Structures are given as C-alpha cells and as structure tokens.
Tab-separated table of C-alpha atoms and ligand atoms in Angstrom:
chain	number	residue	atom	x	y	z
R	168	UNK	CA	79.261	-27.505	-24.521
R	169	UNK	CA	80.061	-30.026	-21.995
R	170	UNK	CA	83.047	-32.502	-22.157
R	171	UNK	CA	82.077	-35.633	-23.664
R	172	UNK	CA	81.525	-38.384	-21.535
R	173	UNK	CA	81.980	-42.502	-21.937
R	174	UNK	CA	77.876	-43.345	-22.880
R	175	UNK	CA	76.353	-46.520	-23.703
R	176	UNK	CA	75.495	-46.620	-27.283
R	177	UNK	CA	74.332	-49.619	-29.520
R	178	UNK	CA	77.051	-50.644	-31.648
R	179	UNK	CA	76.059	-50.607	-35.345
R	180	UNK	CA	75.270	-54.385	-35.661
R	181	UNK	CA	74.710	-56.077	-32.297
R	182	UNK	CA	72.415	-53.407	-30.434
R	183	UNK	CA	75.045	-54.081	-27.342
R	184	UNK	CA	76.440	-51.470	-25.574
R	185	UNK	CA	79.823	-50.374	-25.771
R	186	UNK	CA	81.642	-47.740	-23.775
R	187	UNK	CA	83.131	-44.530	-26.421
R	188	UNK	CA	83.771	-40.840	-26.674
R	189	UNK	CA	79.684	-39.641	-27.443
R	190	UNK	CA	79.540	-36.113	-29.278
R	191	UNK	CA	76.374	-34.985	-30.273
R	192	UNK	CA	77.122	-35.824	-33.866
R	193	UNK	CA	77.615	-38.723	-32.959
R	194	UNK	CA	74.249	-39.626	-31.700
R	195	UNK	CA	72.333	-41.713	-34.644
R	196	UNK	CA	69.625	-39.958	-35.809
R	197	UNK	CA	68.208	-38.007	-38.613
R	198	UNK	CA	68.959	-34.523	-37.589
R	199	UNK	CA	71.094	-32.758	-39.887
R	200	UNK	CA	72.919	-29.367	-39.920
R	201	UNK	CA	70.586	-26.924	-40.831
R	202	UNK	CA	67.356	-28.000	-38.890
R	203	UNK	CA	70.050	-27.759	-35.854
R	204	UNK	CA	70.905	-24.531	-36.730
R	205	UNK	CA	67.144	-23.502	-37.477
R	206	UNK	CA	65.999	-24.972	-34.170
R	207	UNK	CA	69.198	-23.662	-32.269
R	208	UNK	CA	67.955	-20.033	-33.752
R	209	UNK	CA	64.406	-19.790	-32.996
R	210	UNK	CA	64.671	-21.398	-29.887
R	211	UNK	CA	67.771	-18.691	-28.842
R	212	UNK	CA	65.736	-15.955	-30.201
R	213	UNK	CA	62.441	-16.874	-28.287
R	214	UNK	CA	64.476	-16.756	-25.144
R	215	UNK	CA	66.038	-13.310	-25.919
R	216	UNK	CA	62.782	-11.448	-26.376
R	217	UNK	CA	61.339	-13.392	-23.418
R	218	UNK	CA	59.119	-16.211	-25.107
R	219	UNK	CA	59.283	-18.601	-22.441
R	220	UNK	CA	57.231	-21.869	-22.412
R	221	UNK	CA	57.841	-25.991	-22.603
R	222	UNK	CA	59.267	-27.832	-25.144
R	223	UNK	CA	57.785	-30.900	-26.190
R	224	UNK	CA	59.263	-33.832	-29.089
R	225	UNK	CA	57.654	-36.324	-30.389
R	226	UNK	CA	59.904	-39.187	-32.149
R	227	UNK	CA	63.112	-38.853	-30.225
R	228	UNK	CA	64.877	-42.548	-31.111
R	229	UNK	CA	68.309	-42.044	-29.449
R	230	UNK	CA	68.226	-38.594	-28.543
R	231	UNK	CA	69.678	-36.558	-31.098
R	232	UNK	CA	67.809	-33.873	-32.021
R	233	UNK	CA	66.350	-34.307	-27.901
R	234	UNK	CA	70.020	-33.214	-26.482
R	235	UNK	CA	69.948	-29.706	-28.665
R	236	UNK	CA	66.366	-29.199	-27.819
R	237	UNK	CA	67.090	-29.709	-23.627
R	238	UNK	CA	70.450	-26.616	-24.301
R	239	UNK	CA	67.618	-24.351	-25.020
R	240	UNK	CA	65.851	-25.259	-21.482
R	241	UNK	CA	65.828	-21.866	-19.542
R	242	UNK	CA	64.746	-22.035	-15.574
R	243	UNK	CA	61.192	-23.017	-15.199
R	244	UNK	CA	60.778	-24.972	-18.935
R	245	UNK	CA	60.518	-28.292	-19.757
R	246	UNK	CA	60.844	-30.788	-21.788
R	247	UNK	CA	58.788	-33.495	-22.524
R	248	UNK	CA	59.680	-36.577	-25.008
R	249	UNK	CA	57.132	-39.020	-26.481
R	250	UNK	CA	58.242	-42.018	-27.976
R	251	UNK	CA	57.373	-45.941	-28.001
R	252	UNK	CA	61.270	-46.965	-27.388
R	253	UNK	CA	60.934	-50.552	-26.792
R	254	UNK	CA	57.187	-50.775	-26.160
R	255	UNK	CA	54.556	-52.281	-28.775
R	256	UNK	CA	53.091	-50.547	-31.971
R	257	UNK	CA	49.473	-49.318	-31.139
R	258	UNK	CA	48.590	-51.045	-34.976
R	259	UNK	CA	50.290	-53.385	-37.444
R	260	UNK	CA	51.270	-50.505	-40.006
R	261	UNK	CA	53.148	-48.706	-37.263
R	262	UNK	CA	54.727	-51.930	-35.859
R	263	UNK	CA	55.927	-52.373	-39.547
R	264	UNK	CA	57.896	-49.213	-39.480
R	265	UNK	CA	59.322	-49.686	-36.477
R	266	UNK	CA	60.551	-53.346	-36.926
R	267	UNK	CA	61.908	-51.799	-40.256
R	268	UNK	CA	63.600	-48.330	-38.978
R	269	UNK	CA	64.045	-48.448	-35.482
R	270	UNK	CA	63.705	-52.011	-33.540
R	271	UNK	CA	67.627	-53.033	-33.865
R	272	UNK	CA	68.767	-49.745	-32.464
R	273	UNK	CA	66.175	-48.618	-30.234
R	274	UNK	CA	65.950	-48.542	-26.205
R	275	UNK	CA	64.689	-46.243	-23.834
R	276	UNK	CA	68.049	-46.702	-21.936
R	277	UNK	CA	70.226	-45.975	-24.609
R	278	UNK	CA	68.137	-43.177	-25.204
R	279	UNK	CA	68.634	-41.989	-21.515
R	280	UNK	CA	72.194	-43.006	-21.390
R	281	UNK	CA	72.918	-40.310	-24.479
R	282	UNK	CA	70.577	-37.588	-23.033
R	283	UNK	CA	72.484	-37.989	-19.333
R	284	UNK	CA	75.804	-37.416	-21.441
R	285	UNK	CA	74.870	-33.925	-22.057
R	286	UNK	CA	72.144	-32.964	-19.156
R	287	UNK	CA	72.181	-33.707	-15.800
R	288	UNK	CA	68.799	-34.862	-15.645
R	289	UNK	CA	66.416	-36.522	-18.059
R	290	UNK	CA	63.251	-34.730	-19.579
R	291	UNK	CA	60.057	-36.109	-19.000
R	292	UNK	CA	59.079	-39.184	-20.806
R	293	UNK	CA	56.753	-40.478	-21.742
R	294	UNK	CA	56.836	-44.208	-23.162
R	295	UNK	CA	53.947	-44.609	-25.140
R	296	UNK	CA	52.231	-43.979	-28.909
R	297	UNK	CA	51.679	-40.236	-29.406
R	298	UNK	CA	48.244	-40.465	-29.511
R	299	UNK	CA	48.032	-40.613	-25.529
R	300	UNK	CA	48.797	-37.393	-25.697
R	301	UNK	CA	45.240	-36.426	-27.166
R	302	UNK	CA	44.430	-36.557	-23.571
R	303	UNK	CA	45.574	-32.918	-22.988
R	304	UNK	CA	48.412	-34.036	-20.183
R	305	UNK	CA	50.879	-31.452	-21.951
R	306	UNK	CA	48.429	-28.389	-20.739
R	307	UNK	CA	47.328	-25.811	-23.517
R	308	UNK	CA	49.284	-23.311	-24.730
R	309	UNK	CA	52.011	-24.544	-22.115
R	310	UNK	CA	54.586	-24.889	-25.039
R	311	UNK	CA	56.814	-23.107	-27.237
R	312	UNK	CA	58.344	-25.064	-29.738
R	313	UNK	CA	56.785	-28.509	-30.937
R	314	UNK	CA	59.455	-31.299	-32.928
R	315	UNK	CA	56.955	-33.761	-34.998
R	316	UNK	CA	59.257	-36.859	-35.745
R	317	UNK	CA	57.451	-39.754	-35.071
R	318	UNK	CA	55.254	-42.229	-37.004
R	319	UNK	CA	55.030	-41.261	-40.730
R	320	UNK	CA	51.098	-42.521	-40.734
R	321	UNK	CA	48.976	-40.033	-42.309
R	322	UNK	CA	46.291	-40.825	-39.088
R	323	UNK	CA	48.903	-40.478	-36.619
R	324	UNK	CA	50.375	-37.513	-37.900
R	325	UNK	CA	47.116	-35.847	-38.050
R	326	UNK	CA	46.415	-36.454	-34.653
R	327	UNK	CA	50.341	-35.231	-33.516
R	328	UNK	CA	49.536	-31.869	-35.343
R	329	UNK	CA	46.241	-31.568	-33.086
R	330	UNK	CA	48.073	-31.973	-30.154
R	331	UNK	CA	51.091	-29.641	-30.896
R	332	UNK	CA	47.983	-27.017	-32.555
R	333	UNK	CA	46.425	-26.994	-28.490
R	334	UNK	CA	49.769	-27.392	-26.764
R	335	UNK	CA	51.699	-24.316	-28.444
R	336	UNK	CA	51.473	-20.940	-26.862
R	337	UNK	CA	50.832	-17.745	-28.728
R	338	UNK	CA	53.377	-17.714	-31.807
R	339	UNK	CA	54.714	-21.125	-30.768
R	340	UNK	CA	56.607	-22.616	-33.201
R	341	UNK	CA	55.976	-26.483	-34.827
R	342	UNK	CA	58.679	-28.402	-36.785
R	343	UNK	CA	57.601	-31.769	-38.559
R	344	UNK	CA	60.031	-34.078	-40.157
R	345	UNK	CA	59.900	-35.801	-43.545
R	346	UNK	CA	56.867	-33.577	-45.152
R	347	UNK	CA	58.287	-34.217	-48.445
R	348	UNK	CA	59.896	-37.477	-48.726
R	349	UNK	CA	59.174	-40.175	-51.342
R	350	UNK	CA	58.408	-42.648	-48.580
R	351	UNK	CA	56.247	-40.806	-46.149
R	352	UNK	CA	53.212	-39.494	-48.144
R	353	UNK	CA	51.279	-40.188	-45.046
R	354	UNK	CA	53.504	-36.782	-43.599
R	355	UNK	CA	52.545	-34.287	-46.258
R	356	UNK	CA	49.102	-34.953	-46.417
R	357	UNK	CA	48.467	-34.147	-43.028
R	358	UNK	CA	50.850	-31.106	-42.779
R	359	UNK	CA	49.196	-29.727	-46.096
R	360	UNK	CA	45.665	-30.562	-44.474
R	361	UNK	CA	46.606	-28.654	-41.678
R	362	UNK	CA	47.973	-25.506	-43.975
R	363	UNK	CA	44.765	-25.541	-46.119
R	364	UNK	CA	42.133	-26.530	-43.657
R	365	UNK	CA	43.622	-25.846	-39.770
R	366	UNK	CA	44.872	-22.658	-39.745
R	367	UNK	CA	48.751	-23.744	-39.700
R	368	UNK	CA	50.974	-20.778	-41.697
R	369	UNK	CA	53.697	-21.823	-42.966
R	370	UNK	CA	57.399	-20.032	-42.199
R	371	UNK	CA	60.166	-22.090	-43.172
R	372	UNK	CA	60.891	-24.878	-45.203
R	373	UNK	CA	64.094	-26.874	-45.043
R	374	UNK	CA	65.105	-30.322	-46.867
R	375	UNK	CA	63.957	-32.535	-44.248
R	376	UNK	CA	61.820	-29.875	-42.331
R	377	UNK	CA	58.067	-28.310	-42.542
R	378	UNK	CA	58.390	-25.323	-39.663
R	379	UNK	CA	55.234	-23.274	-39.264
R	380	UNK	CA	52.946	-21.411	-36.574
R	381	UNK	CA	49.223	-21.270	-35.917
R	382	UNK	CA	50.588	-17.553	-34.365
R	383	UNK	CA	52.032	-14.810	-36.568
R	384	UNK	CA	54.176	-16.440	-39.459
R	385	UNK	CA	55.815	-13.169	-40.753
R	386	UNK	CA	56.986	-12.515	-37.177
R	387	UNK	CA	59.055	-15.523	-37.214
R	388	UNK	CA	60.076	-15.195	-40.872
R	389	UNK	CA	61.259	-11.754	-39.112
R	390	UNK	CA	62.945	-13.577	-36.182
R	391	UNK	CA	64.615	-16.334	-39.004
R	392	UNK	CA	66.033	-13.134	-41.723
R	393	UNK	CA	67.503	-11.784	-38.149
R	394	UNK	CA	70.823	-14.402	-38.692
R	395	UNK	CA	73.048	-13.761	-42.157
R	396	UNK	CA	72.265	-17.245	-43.698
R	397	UNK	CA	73.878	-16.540	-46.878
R	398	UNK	CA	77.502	-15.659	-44.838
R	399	UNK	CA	77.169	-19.300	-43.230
R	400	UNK	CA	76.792	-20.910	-46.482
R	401	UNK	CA	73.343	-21.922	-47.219
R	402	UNK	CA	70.788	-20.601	-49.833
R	403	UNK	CA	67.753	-18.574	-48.454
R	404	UNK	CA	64.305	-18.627	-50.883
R	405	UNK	CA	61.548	-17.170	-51.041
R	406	UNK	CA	58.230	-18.938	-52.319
R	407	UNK	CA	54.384	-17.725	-52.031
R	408	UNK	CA	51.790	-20.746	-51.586
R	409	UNK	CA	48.048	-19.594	-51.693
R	410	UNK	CA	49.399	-15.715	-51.062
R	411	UNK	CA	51.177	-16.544	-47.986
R	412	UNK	CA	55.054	-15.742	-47.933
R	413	UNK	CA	57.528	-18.997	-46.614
R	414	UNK	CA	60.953	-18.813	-46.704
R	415	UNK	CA	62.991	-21.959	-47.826
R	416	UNK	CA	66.476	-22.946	-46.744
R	417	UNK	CA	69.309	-25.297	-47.489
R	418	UNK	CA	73.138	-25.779	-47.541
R	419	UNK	CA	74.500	-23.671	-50.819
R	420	UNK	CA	76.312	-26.418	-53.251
R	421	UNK	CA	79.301	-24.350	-54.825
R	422	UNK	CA	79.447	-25.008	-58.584
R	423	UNK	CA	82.273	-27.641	-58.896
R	424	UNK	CA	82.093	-29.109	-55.558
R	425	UNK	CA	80.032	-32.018	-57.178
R	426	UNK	CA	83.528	-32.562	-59.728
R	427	UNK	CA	85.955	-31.586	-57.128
R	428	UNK	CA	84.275	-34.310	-54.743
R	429	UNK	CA	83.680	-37.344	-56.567
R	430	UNK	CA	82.078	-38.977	-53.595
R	431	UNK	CA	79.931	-36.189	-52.174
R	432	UNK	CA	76.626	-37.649	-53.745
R	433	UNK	CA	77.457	-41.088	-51.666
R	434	UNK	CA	78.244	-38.884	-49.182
R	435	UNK	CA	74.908	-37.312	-48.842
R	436	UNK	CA	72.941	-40.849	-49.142
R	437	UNK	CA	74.521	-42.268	-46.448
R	438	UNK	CA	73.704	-39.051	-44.236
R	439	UNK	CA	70.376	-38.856	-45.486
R	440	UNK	CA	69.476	-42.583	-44.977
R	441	UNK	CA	68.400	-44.525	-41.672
R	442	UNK	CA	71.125	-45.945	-40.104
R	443	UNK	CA	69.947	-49.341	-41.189
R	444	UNK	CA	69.965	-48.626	-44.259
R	445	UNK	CA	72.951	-46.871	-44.470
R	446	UNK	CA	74.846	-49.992	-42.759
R	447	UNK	CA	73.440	-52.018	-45.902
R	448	UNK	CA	74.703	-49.258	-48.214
R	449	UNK	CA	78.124	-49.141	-46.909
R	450	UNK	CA	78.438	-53.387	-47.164
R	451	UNK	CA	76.939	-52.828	-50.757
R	452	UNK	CA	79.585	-50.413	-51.990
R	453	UNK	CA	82.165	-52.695	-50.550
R	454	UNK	CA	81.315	-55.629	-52.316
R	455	UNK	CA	81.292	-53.341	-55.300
R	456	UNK	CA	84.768	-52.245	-54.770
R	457	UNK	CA	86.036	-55.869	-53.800
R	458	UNK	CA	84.510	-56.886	-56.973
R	459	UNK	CA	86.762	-53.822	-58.501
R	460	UNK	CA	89.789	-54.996	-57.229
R	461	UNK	CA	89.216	-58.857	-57.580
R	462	UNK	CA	88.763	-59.638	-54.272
R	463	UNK	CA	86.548	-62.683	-53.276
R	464	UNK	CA	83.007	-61.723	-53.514
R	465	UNK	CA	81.313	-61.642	-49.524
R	466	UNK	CA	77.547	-62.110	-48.991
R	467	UNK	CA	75.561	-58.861	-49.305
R	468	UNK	CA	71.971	-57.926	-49.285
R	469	UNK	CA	69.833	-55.115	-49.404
R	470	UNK	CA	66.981	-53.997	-47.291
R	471	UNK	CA	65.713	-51.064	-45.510
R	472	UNK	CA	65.914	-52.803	-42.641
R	473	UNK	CA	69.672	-53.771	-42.990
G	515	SAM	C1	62.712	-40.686	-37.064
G	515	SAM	S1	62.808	-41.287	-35.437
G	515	SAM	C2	63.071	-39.838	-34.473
G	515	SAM	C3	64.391	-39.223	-34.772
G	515	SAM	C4	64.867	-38.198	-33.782
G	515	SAM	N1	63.928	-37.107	-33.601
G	515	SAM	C5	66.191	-37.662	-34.295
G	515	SAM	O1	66.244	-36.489	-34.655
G	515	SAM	O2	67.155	-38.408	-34.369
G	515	SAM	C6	61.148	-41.679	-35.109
G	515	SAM	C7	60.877	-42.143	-33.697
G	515	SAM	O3	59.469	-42.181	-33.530
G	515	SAM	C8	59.134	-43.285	-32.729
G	515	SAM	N2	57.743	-43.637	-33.055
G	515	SAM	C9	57.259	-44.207	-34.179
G	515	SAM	N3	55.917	-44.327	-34.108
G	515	SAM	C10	55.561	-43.808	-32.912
G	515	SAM	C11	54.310	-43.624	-32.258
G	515	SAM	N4	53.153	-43.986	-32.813
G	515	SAM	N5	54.318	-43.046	-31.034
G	515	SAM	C12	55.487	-42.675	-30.440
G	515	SAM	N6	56.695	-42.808	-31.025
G	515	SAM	C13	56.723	-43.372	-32.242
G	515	SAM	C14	60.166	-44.346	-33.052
G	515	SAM	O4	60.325	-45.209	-31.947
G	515	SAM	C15	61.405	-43.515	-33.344
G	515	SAM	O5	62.217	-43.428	-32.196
C-alpha cells in the first residue's frame, strides 16, 4: 500500500478543502469491511486463474470503494467510473437524492484528488447519469467485475443492471449496493426482477451487498469458500432461493460483545449512515449528553440531509 499522501478532502461541514493524512478508511463513503474484503477476493482470485477484463463502477462519490477497485488493475484493464459529481439530476426524484445524500460533499475534484492519492493516474470518467451508458460505450463482455452504487430509483437501477448484464464477460461478477435497505425499495425490486426474470444467479449476499453472475454462480461460490471466512471472524450461511444455492456473509458478533461494549450499537449507526446523517447524529447525541451533564442546551436538528 502506498504512503499516504496530503489530499484535498471536504471538511465535514464547509465542503472546503483542507490539506490531511488520507488513508483509504478515511475516504467517506459507504464501503465497509467485508464488501472490501469480498471485492478484494474475487477480484485477486480472477487474476490468479487468469480472468482478465475491465472494471467498471457506477456510484463512486469520493472514491472509496473506486481506490480498492483500481489495486486490482492488472496491465491492459481498466477502469471506468460513472457518476454525476457535480453535474445535474437527469429527473427531479434523482435530484432529490442527491441534494439529500451527496450535494454538500460531492465534487469530481475531490473525487480525483483522493483517487490520485493512491494511483498515479485517474480511471476513466465519465461525468454523467448512468443511463448514457445504455449506449454500449463500455464494449460487451469487455468487463469483469461490475460495482452498482448509484441512484437507488427502481428505473435507474433497472437500466444499470442491463448495462452491467451486456458489459460483463463470461462469469463476470456484479455487486449492487443497498438491495435490502428500508429506504431503497427501488434497489431490490430491480435486483429481484433481474434474479426471477433476467437470468442473474445469485452467489453472495452481504449486509449492504447483492453479488451475483449471469455466468456460473457455483463457480464463484467455489472461488468465495476458497478463503477461511470463519478464521477472520465473520459468519458464512448458506440459504436456497427458488433451488438455487447463495451463500450469505457478515462480521460474527461474539456473545457479550453487545454488554462488554455499551456503545457498539451507536457505533454501528454512525458507520452505517451517510455521512450527513451521521454528522446530525453525532450533534444529536451531544446535546443529549450536555443535557446529561447540565450543560446549556445548543441548537440541534435532525435531517437526512444534516
Ligand atoms: C452511495 S454513493 C456511491 C458510494 C461509493 N461507491 C462508495 O463506496 O463510497 C452514490 C453515488 O451515485 C451518484 N449518483 C446518483 N445518481 C446517479 C445517476 N443517475 N447517475 C450517475 N451517478 C449517480 C452520486 O453522485 C453518488 O456519488
């Protein structure tokens, strides 16, 4: 891993940049442990049996989950990223969830400035709603591994699985984000669509992550069972939907940790939130503990936009 370098980064409130030690944790995002590790392992494996082929992300906000995907780049590959950075929504729901997840945080040079911490040169980009990408620029079957992590629109997300479905080579390999959260129905209706009417097989399932292949799923279940999960600490499942096998992992909790760590539940929400939100978390629990300890009461609010 290459020495951290000074990188612009917006600071939590302002959006201005401000010169500090960038890790890759440190990147804001919403890519957590074990969809690095998942990635990190298919991606490793493909290149050791001689899978080679393009990656391509769509979503990429400031680059955190786009800096692990470019250490898998072997001579010859690519990798493109999609996102709309600081360009307009195509549509007024998608403006909506960008003005409410992303718009404080977001540019395509803060973006750049965290990839060029870790790469010497940036992927391709392209700056623009996913749905240009219907156009077939990212040639077929050119890719190996797809990331899904843009809009959460049902539409939208329909039309990103179309274009990782023609863009993924033989036993390619697509990961979408949020399939399964409470605020992004949109997401698992058109990943579940795809399973039960496209041809998609299923192969892994993580908290945040849907991973699956329109290739040979048991192959990659295969490639996944290679690594001793268990011995790292997570729990490894296995569930049947409609007769087809998918494994399921997650980080093991250790009966007691939730007593022995009082604050690992807050913990977890402010991982698993948007940074905005998180930010309005954090000032919320302070109030509460000012309040505690009698201090004078400050303004708070919250919002999922912070
Ligand atoms: C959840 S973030 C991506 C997170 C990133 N992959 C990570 O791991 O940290 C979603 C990103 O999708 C972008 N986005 C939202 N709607 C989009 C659209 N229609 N086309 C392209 N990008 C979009 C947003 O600008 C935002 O950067």
């Amino acid at each position: 891993m290459p020495a951290p370098l000074e990188a612009a980064v917006p600071t939590a409130d302002t959006g201005t940049a401000r010169p500090q030690q960038l890790t890759r944790d440190g990147i804001p995002g919403w890519f957590f442990k074990v969809d690095q590790e998942a990635f990190a392992h298919f991606l490793t494996e493909q290149s050791a049996a001689g899978h080679t082929g393009d990656i391509l992300e769509l979503g990429t906000y400031l680059g955190r989950s786009a800096v692990l995907l470019g250490d898998h780049l072997r001579p010859g590959e690519q990798l493109t990223v999609c996102d709309l950075f600081d360009s307009e929504a195509g549509d007024a729901d998608n403006a909506a969830e960008m003005t409410m997840s992303y718009r404080k945080t977001l540019t395509r040079s803060a973006f750049e400035a965290n990839y060029l911490t870790f790469h010497p040169r940036l992927p391709v980009i392209v700056q623009a709603p996913t749905s240009v990408l219907a156009d077939r620029r990212i040639p077929d079957g050119s890719c190996r591994f797809v990331h899904i992590d843009a809009s959460h629109l049902y539409e939208h997300v329909a039309g990103d699985i179309e274009v990782a479905r023609a863009a993924l080579g033989e036993n390619g390999l697509v990961a979408l984000d949020d399939y399964r959260s409470e605020h992004t129905p949109g997401v698992s209706a058109a990943v579940w669509q795809a399973v039960f009417t496209g041809g998609l097989r299923p192969v892994l399932l993580t908290p945040m992550k849907f991973y699956g292949t329109w290739g040979d799923a048991e192959e990659l279940q295969r490639v996944l069972l290679g690594r001793d999960w268990r011995a790292g600490g997570y729990t490894v499942d296995e569930d049947a939907i409609a007769g087809a096998r998918v494994v399921r992992l997650k980080y093991a909790v250790k009966p007691g940790a939730a007593q022995a760590h009082r604050s690992a539940p807050r913990r977890l929400a402010l991982d698993l939130l948007p940074p905005v939100a998180t930010r309005a978390t954090r000032r919320l629990l302070q109030a509460l503990r000012d309040r505690r300890a009698g201090r004078p009461a400050v303004r708070t609010g919250w919002s999922r936009a912070g």
